[in-house]
Structure formats: structure tokens, C-alpha cells
Tab-separated table of C-alpha atoms in Angstrom:
chain	number	residue	atom	x	y	z
A	119	MET	CA	79.049	116.325	115.912
A	120	HIS	CA	79.746	113.364	118.865
A	121	VAL	CA	76.959	113.674	121.457
A	122	PRO	CA	78.284	113.203	124.416
A	123	ASP	CA	76.720	111.668	127.474
A	124	GLY	CA	73.951	113.394	129.189
A	125	PHE	CA	72.906	115.265	126.622
A	126	ILE	CA	70.010	112.750	125.945
A	127	ASN	CA	67.832	110.788	128.651
A	128	ALA	CA	68.223	106.903	129.258
A	129	PRO	CA	64.989	106.128	127.493
A	130	VAL	CA	65.590	107.523	124.475
A	131	SER	CA	69.258	106.801	124.371
A	132	VAL	CA	68.488	103.162	124.441
A	133	ALA	CA	65.853	103.176	121.793
A	134	ALA	CA	68.382	104.767	119.680
A	135	GLY	CA	70.715	102.690	120.864
A	136	VAL	CA	67.993	99.200	119.544
A	137	ALA	CA	67.892	101.587	116.272
A	138	ALA	CA	72.182	101.629	115.683
A	139	ALA	CA	72.056	97.689	116.373
A	140	ALA	CA	69.196	97.065	113.825
A	141	ALA	CA	70.646	99.388	111.354
A	142	VAL	CA	73.772	97.750	112.218
A	143	ALA	CA	72.102	95.062	111.805
A	144	VAL	CA	70.442	95.092	108.288
A	145	SER	CA	74.208	96.654	107.113
A	146	LEU	CA	75.781	93.548	107.643
A	147	ARG	CA	74.293	91.539	105.553
A	148	GLY	CA	73.399	94.307	103.231
A	149	ALA	CA	76.939	94.196	102.675
A	150	ARG	CA	77.673	90.791	102.203
A	151	ARG	CA	76.825	91.924	98.454
A	152	GLU	CA	78.862	95.217	98.098
A	153	LEU	CA	81.808	93.631	99.263
A	154	ASP	CA	84.038	91.201	97.302
A	155	GLU	CA	87.669	90.167	97.243
A	156	ARG	CA	89.113	93.594	96.648
A	157	THR	CA	87.290	95.890	97.969
A	158	ALA	CA	87.335	94.257	101.781
A	159	PRO	CA	90.401	95.158	102.407
A	160	LEU	CA	88.959	98.861	101.224
A	161	ALA	CA	86.802	99.213	103.231
A	162	GLY	CA	88.454	98.818	106.213
A	163	LEU	CA	91.146	102.014	104.788
A	164	VAL	CA	88.738	104.040	104.020
A	165	ALA	CA	87.203	103.852	107.885
A	166	ALA	CA	90.737	104.859	108.868
A	167	PHE	CA	90.626	107.768	106.604
A	168	ILE	CA	87.675	108.293	108.103
A	169	PHE	CA	88.757	107.953	111.618
A	170	ALA	CA	92.098	110.198	110.319
A	171	VAL	CA	90.619	112.863	108.382
A	172	GLN	CA	87.972	113.523	111.922
A	173	MET	CA	90.719	114.435	113.567
A	174	LEU	CA	91.373	117.639	111.168
A	175	ASN	CA	89.087	120.061	112.527
A	176	PHE	CA	88.962	123.041	110.510
A	177	PRO	CA	87.376	126.093	110.982
A	178	VAL	CA	84.219	127.662	110.032
A	179	ALA	CA	82.983	130.779	111.587
A	180	ALA	CA	83.531	132.947	114.994
A	181	GLY	CA	84.825	130.449	117.560
A	182	THR	CA	83.836	127.098	116.327
A	183	SER	CA	84.967	124.737	113.818
A	184	GLY	CA	84.273	121.369	112.477
A	185	HIS	CA	84.959	117.778	111.056
A	186	LEU	CA	84.160	115.277	108.419
A	187	LEU	CA	81.640	113.203	109.027
A	188	GLY	CA	82.519	110.691	106.436
A	189	GLY	CA	78.886	109.079	105.602
A	190	ALA	CA	78.607	110.477	102.535
A	191	LEU	CA	82.436	109.423	101.476
A	192	ALA	CA	82.107	105.515	102.697
A	193	ALA	CA	79.067	105.400	101.059
A	194	ILE	CA	79.877	106.551	97.384
A	195	LEU	CA	83.373	104.438	97.714
A	196	VAL	CA	82.232	101.180	98.783
A	197	GLY	CA	78.316	101.131	99.092
A	198	PRO	CA	75.593	102.444	101.432
A	199	TYR	CA	75.743	99.330	103.833
A	200	THR	CA	78.971	98.904	104.201
A	201	GLY	CA	79.308	102.828	104.471
A	202	VAL	CA	77.420	102.226	107.737
A	203	LEU	CA	79.787	99.364	108.753
A	204	CYS	CA	81.995	101.791	108.118
A	205	VAL	CA	81.011	104.833	110.640
A	206	SER	CA	79.740	102.621	113.298
A	207	VAL	CA	83.555	100.693	113.789
A	208	VAL	CA	85.244	104.113	113.347
A	209	LEU	CA	82.647	106.097	116.843
A	210	LEU	CA	83.297	102.559	118.296
A	211	MET	CA	87.230	102.966	118.239
A	212	GLN	CA	86.872	106.453	119.491
A	213	GLY	CA	84.020	106.070	121.704
A	214	ILE	CA	85.981	102.941	123.609
A	215	LEU	CA	89.630	104.180	123.315
A	216	PHE	CA	89.241	108.197	123.062
A	217	ALA	CA	86.953	109.238	125.320
A	218	ASP	CA	85.010	110.559	121.823
A	219	GLY	CA	81.131	110.575	122.292
A	220	GLY	CA	79.402	109.302	125.256
A	221	LEU	CA	78.869	105.112	125.272
A	222	THR	CA	75.372	105.455	126.120
A	223	ALA	CA	75.569	107.775	123.404
A	224	LEU	CA	76.861	105.485	121.328
A	225	GLY	CA	73.317	104.607	119.419
A	226	VAL	CA	72.419	108.207	118.887
A	227	ASN	CA	76.038	108.859	117.151
A	228	ILE	CA	75.378	105.392	114.853
A	229	THR	CA	72.231	106.602	114.604
A	230	VAL	CA	72.571	110.532	113.237
A	231	MET	CA	76.633	110.288	111.741
A	232	GLY	CA	76.335	107.127	110.327
A	233	VAL	CA	72.998	106.005	109.183
A	234	VAL	CA	71.404	109.758	109.319
A	235	THR	CA	74.303	110.610	106.808
A	236	VAL	CA	74.718	107.346	104.558
A	237	VAL	CA	70.551	106.818	103.557
A	238	THR	CA	71.298	110.857	103.281
A	239	ALA	CA	73.423	111.223	101.093
A	240	TYR	CA	73.234	108.439	98.838
A	241	LEU	CA	69.805	108.524	97.910
A	242	ILE	CA	70.517	112.671	96.711
A	243	PHE	CA	73.849	111.207	94.918
A	244	ARG	CA	71.927	108.179	93.363
A	245	GLY	CA	68.927	111.035	92.346
A	246	LEU	CA	71.454	113.811	90.830
A	247	LEU	CA	72.759	110.284	88.672
A	248	ARG	CA	69.539	110.202	87.376
A	249	LEU	CA	69.930	113.986	86.388
A	250	LEU	CA	73.426	113.724	84.850
A	251	PRO	CA	75.117	112.475	81.891
A	252	PRO	CA	77.096	109.517	83.703
A	253	THR	CA	80.630	110.733	83.431
A	254	ARG	CA	83.652	111.094	85.967
A	255	ARG	CA	82.919	114.402	86.668
A	256	THR	CA	79.051	114.538	87.638
A	257	VAL	CA	79.785	111.533	90.622
A	258	THR	CA	82.200	113.873	91.705
A	259	LEU	CA	79.357	116.632	91.133
A	260	ALA	CA	77.127	114.187	92.693
A	261	ALA	CA	79.292	113.246	95.767
A	262	PHE	CA	79.556	116.660	96.295
A	263	VAL	CA	76.470	117.925	96.502
A	264	ALA	CA	75.755	115.193	98.148
A	265	ALA	CA	78.066	115.577	101.422
A	266	LEU	CA	76.743	119.091	101.940
A	267	LEU	CA	73.740	118.471	102.326
A	268	SER	CA	73.880	115.303	104.405
A	269	VAL	CA	75.586	118.085	107.309
A	270	PRO	CA	72.313	119.523	108.119
A	271	ALA	CA	70.182	116.457	107.691
A	272	ALA	CA	72.851	115.252	110.760
A	273	ALA	CA	71.781	118.358	112.331
A	274	ALA	CA	68.590	118.436	112.195
A	275	ALA	CA	67.889	114.681	112.959
A	276	PHE	CA	70.231	115.423	116.545
A	277	THR	CA	67.550	118.444	116.653
A	278	ALA	CA	65.168	115.923	116.640
A	279	VAL	CA	66.307	113.023	119.128
A	280	TYR	CA	66.846	116.003	121.222
A	281	ALA	CA	63.119	117.209	120.943
A	282	VAL	CA	62.472	113.896	122.380
A	283	GLY	CA	64.908	113.472	125.425
A	284	GLY	CA	67.251	116.755	125.352
A	285	THR	CA	67.834	116.360	129.419
A	286	THR	CA	67.917	120.123	129.870
A	287	ASP	CA	64.686	123.042	128.833
A	288	VAL	CA	65.733	124.801	125.846
A	289	PRO	CA	63.456	125.824	123.287
A	290	LEU	CA	64.157	123.936	120.147
A	291	GLY	CA	63.793	126.613	117.598
A	292	LYS	CA	67.161	127.942	118.799
A	293	VAL	CA	68.243	124.729	118.797
A	294	PHE	CA	66.925	123.504	115.692
A	295	THR	CA	67.984	127.036	113.638
A	296	ALA	CA	71.619	127.304	115.242
A	297	MET	CA	72.317	123.170	114.878
A	298	VAL	CA	71.675	123.561	111.068
A	299	GLY	CA	73.070	127.126	110.561
A	300	VAL	CA	76.537	125.572	111.832
A	301	HIS	CA	76.217	122.442	110.278
A	302	VAL	CA	75.239	124.258	106.576
A	303	LEU	CA	78.953	125.909	107.139
A	304	ILE	CA	80.887	122.329	108.032
A	305	GLY	CA	78.480	120.717	104.856
A	306	ILE	CA	80.852	122.480	102.328
A	307	GLY	CA	83.898	121.623	104.084
A	308	GLU	CA	82.508	118.109	104.058
A	309	ALA	CA	81.772	118.568	100.517
A	310	LEU	CA	84.873	119.401	99.084
A	311	ILE	CA	86.389	116.566	100.889
A	312	THR	CA	84.250	114.261	99.453
A	313	ALA	CA	84.569	115.398	96.030
A	314	ALA	CA	88.598	115.641	96.129
A	315	THR	CA	88.539	111.889	97.704
A	316	VAL	CA	85.796	110.533	95.591
A	317	GLY	CA	87.673	112.758	92.400
A	318	ALA	CA	91.421	111.260	93.049
A	319	VAL	CA	89.981	107.041	93.393
A	320	ILE	CA	87.812	108.014	90.525
A	321	ALA	CA	90.922	109.503	88.502
A	322	VAL	CA	93.295	106.442	89.337
A	323	ARG	CA	90.875	103.154	89.906
A	324	PRO	CA	86.981	104.068	88.560
A	325	ASP	CA	86.349	99.837	89.732
A	326	LEU	CA	87.226	100.791	92.932
A	327	VAL	CA	84.309	103.242	93.439
A	328	HIS	CA	80.782	101.880	94.297
A	329	GLY	CA	79.230	104.841	93.478
A	330	ALA	CA	81.067	104.851	89.647
A	331	LEU	CA	80.072	100.991	89.251
A	332	GLY	CA	78.895	100.723	85.260
A	333	LEU	CA	80.209	104.483	84.176
A	334	ALA	CA	81.760	103.588	81.226
A	335	ALA	CA	82.595	106.718	79.095
A	336	PRO	CA	83.129	105.068	75.749
A	337	LEU	CA	86.144	106.115	73.970
A	338	LYS	CA	85.961	109.021	71.048
A	339	LEU	CA	88.296	108.856	67.446
A	340	ARG	CA	88.201	111.641	65.523
A	341	VAL	CA	86.348	111.515	62.353
A	342	ASP	CA	87.077	114.460	59.514
A	343	GLY	CA	87.029	117.016	62.724
A	344	ALA	CA	84.086	115.496	64.905
A	345	LEU	CA	84.518	113.767	68.055
A	346	VAL	CA	82.244	110.349	68.122
A	347	ASP	CA	82.420	106.812	70.238
A	348	ALA	CA	84.317	104.245	68.937
A	349	PRO	CA	83.132	101.091	68.057
A	350	ALA	CA	82.595	98.528	70.799
A	351	PRO	CA	85.597	95.999	71.158
A	352	ALA	CA	84.669	92.781	70.790
A	353	ALA	CA	83.959	90.549	72.841
A	354	ALA	CA	86.443	87.521	73.071
A	355	THR	CA	87.798	88.128	76.794
A	356	PRO	CA	86.135	89.451	79.770
A	357	ALA	CA	86.972	93.346	79.758
A	358	ALA	CA	89.622	94.259	82.703
A	359	PRO	CA	87.445	97.177	85.193
A	360	ALA	CA	89.558	99.964	83.791
A	361	GLY	CA	92.101	100.627	86.229
A	362	GLY	CA	92.179	97.406	87.130
A	363	GLY	CA	94.901	94.750	88.918
A	364	SER	CA	96.528	94.844	92.570
A	365	THR	CA	94.329	97.469	95.001
A	366	LYS	CA	97.520	96.977	96.518
A	367	LYS	CA	99.462	100.508	95.297
A	368	VAL	CA	96.078	101.773	96.457
A	369	TRP	CA	95.768	100.561	99.410
A	370	VAL	CA	99.202	101.470	100.788
A	371	THR	CA	98.794	104.772	99.140
A	372	GLY	CA	95.436	105.409	101.673
A	373	LEU	CA	96.958	103.877	105.039
A	374	VAL	CA	100.004	105.850	104.562
A	375	THR	CA	97.932	109.135	103.889
A	376	ALA	CA	95.668	108.226	106.564
A	377	LEU	CA	98.853	107.730	108.866
A	378	VAL	CA	100.466	111.115	107.957
A	379	LEU	CA	97.079	113.152	108.217
A	380	ALA	CA	96.277	111.761	111.852
A	381	GLY	CA	99.976	111.597	112.070
A	382	PHE	CA	101.269	114.704	111.518
A	383	VAL	CA	98.344	116.906	110.483
A	384	SER	CA	96.323	116.914	112.830
A	385	PHE	CA	98.703	119.083	115.073
A	386	TYR	CA	97.263	121.943	112.562
A	387	ALA	CA	93.360	121.380	112.996
A	388	SER	CA	91.490	124.488	115.421
A	389	ALA	CA	91.416	123.480	118.395
A	390	ASN	CA	87.754	125.331	118.316
A	391	PRO	CA	84.798	123.417	119.358
A	392	ASP	CA	83.027	121.650	117.096
A	393	GLY	CA	80.028	122.929	116.131
A	394	LEU	CA	77.769	120.594	118.558
A	395	GLU	CA	79.950	121.633	121.269
A	396	LYS	CA	79.931	125.115	120.165
A	397	VAL	CA	75.701	125.143	120.095
A	398	ALA	CA	75.449	123.044	123.421
A	399	ALA	CA	77.695	126.019	125.183
A	400	ASP	CA	75.702	128.911	124.040
A	401	LYS	CA	72.255	128.065	124.288
A	402	GLY	CA	72.788	125.682	127.628
A	403	ILE	CA	72.251	122.009	126.760
A	404	ASP	CA	75.994	120.651	127.885
A	405	GLU	CA	74.113	121.200	131.850
A	406	LYS	CA	73.738	117.791	132.148
A	407	VAL	CA	76.669	116.374	131.206
A	408	GLU	CA	78.019	113.445	132.385
A	409	GLU	CA	82.148	111.981	132.294
A	410	HIS	CA	83.557	109.590	129.652
A	411	ALA	CA	83.184	106.484	131.041
A	412	ALA	CA	86.399	106.116	129.318
A	413	ALA	CA	88.198	109.165	130.832
A	414	GLY	CA	90.800	107.680	132.132
A	415	SER	CA	91.780	105.583	128.799
A	416	PRO	CA	95.705	105.828	128.416
A	417	LEU	CA	94.151	108.015	125.179
A	418	ALA	CA	92.011	109.984	125.825
A	419	ASP	CA	91.393	113.014	124.011
A	420	TYR	CA	93.630	111.939	121.390
A	421	SER	CA	96.752	112.141	122.966
A	422	VAL	CA	99.354	109.455	124.829
A	423	LYS	CA	99.081	108.925	128.419
A	424	ASP	CA	102.917	110.220	130.207
A	425	VAL	CA	103.641	111.698	126.940
A	426	ASP	CA	104.610	114.925	127.601
A	427	ASP	CA	105.350	116.852	123.874
A	428	ALA	CA	101.987	117.917	122.934
A	429	ARG	CA	102.715	116.940	118.943
A	430	LEU	CA	104.740	114.289	119.440
A	431	SER	CA	101.540	112.296	121.863
A	432	GLY	CA	98.550	113.599	119.780
A	433	GLY	CA	100.596	112.321	116.630
A	434	LEU	CA	101.383	108.576	118.770
A	435	ALA	CA	97.273	108.553	119.266
A	436	GLY	CA	96.149	109.467	115.332
A	437	VAL	CA	98.735	107.300	114.235
A	438	ILE	CA	97.314	104.130	117.087
A	439	GLY	CA	93.858	105.409	116.037
A	440	VAL	CA	94.475	104.796	112.528
A	441	GLY	CA	96.291	101.357	113.193
A	442	VAL	CA	93.466	99.952	115.346
A	443	THR	CA	90.545	100.565	113.089
A	444	VAL	CA	92.017	99.898	109.695
A	445	VAL	CA	93.112	96.582	111.526
A	446	ALA	CA	89.641	95.861	112.750
A	447	GLY	CA	87.310	97.585	110.704
A	448	THR	CA	89.172	95.331	107.528
A	449	GLY	CA	88.937	92.007	109.853
A	450	ILE	CA	85.283	93.096	110.125
A	451	PHE	CA	85.067	93.257	106.540
A	452	TRP	CA	86.766	89.934	105.583
A	453	ALA	CA	84.334	88.227	107.753
A	454	VAL	CA	81.497	89.803	105.716
A	455	ARG	CA	82.497	89.221	103.227
A	456	ARG	CA	84.784	85.460	103.664
A	457	ARG	CA	81.226	84.443	105.558
A	458	THR	CA	79.140	84.970	101.975
A	459	SER	CA	81.711	82.992	100.175
A	460	ASP	CA	81.065	79.827	102.565
A	461	GLU	CA	77.742	80.388	101.758
A	462	LEU	CA	77.541	80.252	97.804
A	463	THR	CA	80.321	77.656	98.034
A	464	ALA	CA	77.959	75.580	100.516
A	465	THR	CA	74.629	76.394	98.100
A	466	SER	CA	77.028	75.505	95.011
A	467	THR	CA	77.932	72.352	96.321
A	468	THR	CA	74.899	70.778	97.340
A	469	THR	CA	73.267	69.332	94.479
A	470	PRO	CA	69.122	69.334	94.302
A	471	THR	CA	67.618	65.728	94.473
A	472	SER	CA	65.654	65.462	90.425
A	473	ALA	CA	62.565	63.157	90.684
A	474	GLY	CA	62.307	60.151	88.078
């Protein structure tokens, strides 16, 4: 759903840019409460994983494909504020290096693909967890539903932006129906990917899933043929988180998975246009589309310039993209975390003067 340059006029693009910048600023402050020494590097990994999976377009209808947006996945894994930052980092890397998503439309893309998906998914996710029993299965189920609904919500948000600042005269009802209709189908793929990823992480390290914090299924004992809760252990020492310990194994596994997906599996992705591209071509939204400012990038269109073999070119571009995204994301999240630590240290070392 990457909006290119030319779909939205300049005033609305600027307004969306201001809104996106404000959302990123708020998220930078909020992320300080979500990140710690373990989760800061994992947030960079989440951004790289989203980048990799977004290269895997899957068919959803005749001549149309879809790909992960990632807002729900990021929000549930690392928190809503950090989730907005993760998607923003991905969109920035894609726009600058790969000419994917317009640079003047970056604010629109961050608002629609980042803020709307994260906020919608997280509100739905938290709402469902209030109604469902707190188990790992319900967290995964809630992630599925939240991801499913976040995609058509983003499509509706794009339609709203287009209604205000669209550069072509296309009936709004037709745009809304086409966009939401195809993105409901794409949302199914988003939900499956999100639920599978959240379920895989929560199975081995529930302490690393932001949406599962506080989730603790009591140990069951069989007494006289019936399952009962085991008595709580004595609190002699603080209990280690379930599956706690070093995050190195999770980080390495996630990075290798992202590299394989972007460097190899992406070659087999659907070549059909994604939902927005298809709707734009069918309805005439793309009549005033502009050439991307980074069209001359050596990595434009997810291929490496002067590498003739398509498989090798696309694979190298994917690997480079994952590498750049994980480095940029991890650097940003470590900086946010370190600033928080420095502020806490400064506060703790400052003793107030007492009267008397």
C-alpha cells in the first residue's frame, strides 16, 4: 500500500508529513517506557523482519497481490509506540534506498501504514484480551483479529486522505469500495503472518512479547483426577521470566529468518501489483503519478544495479535492505533507551535539599 508521489496533492502531503512527524515524536517519548536492555535490539530486528516480509507479495485475487503492513505485528511484539517507530524506519529505508513509496508521500505512508495500523490493531488487541481468558492461545487469536482488521482500516484511511487531497477526479465511493474490498483479503494474509509470528515467539519467549506481558498461566497439578492450580512458590527471590535469559538466540534466529526471506524466498513472491496499485490502475488514480526521486538509486525496485541475474540481484538487494534496516533500527532504539537510562541516572544522583 505504498503511496507514490503524485497521488496526493502538495498541501495534504505536507499536512500528512506534519502529522507523521508529530506521531513519531510522541512515539519516541513513549518508546522510552517500552524499551529496555533486552527489547531495544529486538525492536531493530522487528523492523528488519517487517522489511523482509514486505518483499513477499502473496496473491489475493485475479491479478492482485498483497503484502504485510506490519503495524499489528510490531505493536504486539514491542509495543505501540515502538511499533510506530519500527514501521517508520522500514518506510524510510524503502523510500530512500529502494524507491518504494514516494518521498513527498512519506508522511502519508507513515500515517496510513504506520500510525493507523498500529493504533487500530493495538486497541482491538487490548480490547479482546479484556474479554478473553489470559492464555497464550488467546494472545495469538487476538493478534490474528487485530491484524486482520488493521489492514482495511488503513485502506479506509487512505481513502479519506485521497478524498481531501486526491489529484484525480475519481468517485470516492468507487475508491472506498475497491480499496476496502481488496484489503480485507490482504488482511487475511496479514493476520496469518502476524498470528504465526506472535505464536512462535510467545511459545519460546513470552517475556519478549509486549502484548503478553503479565501473562502467566498457573502451573496445573492433577489431584484425584482433576486439574487444580499449583500453590504459588515462596517469593524468596524474584522469579525469572518464563524462557528468560539471553536474547541472543532469538535475535540470531530472527535475523537469519529475515535474511532467508528477503534474500531467497522473495524471488518467488507474486509479481502482480499490490492492492493499491491495482485499484489505482483500474480507477485512474495513477493518472498523475510522478517518477520517484530515488529512481536512480542503485537499489531501486529491489534490485542491485549492474547485476544482470534477476535472482541474484533481488536477493542481494533484500539482504542489503535487511542489514541496513536492522542497523538503523537498532541504533535508533538503543539511542532512545540510552537516553532514558541517562535521564534516570541523572535523576537518581540528584538529591533534593531538605530544610531543617
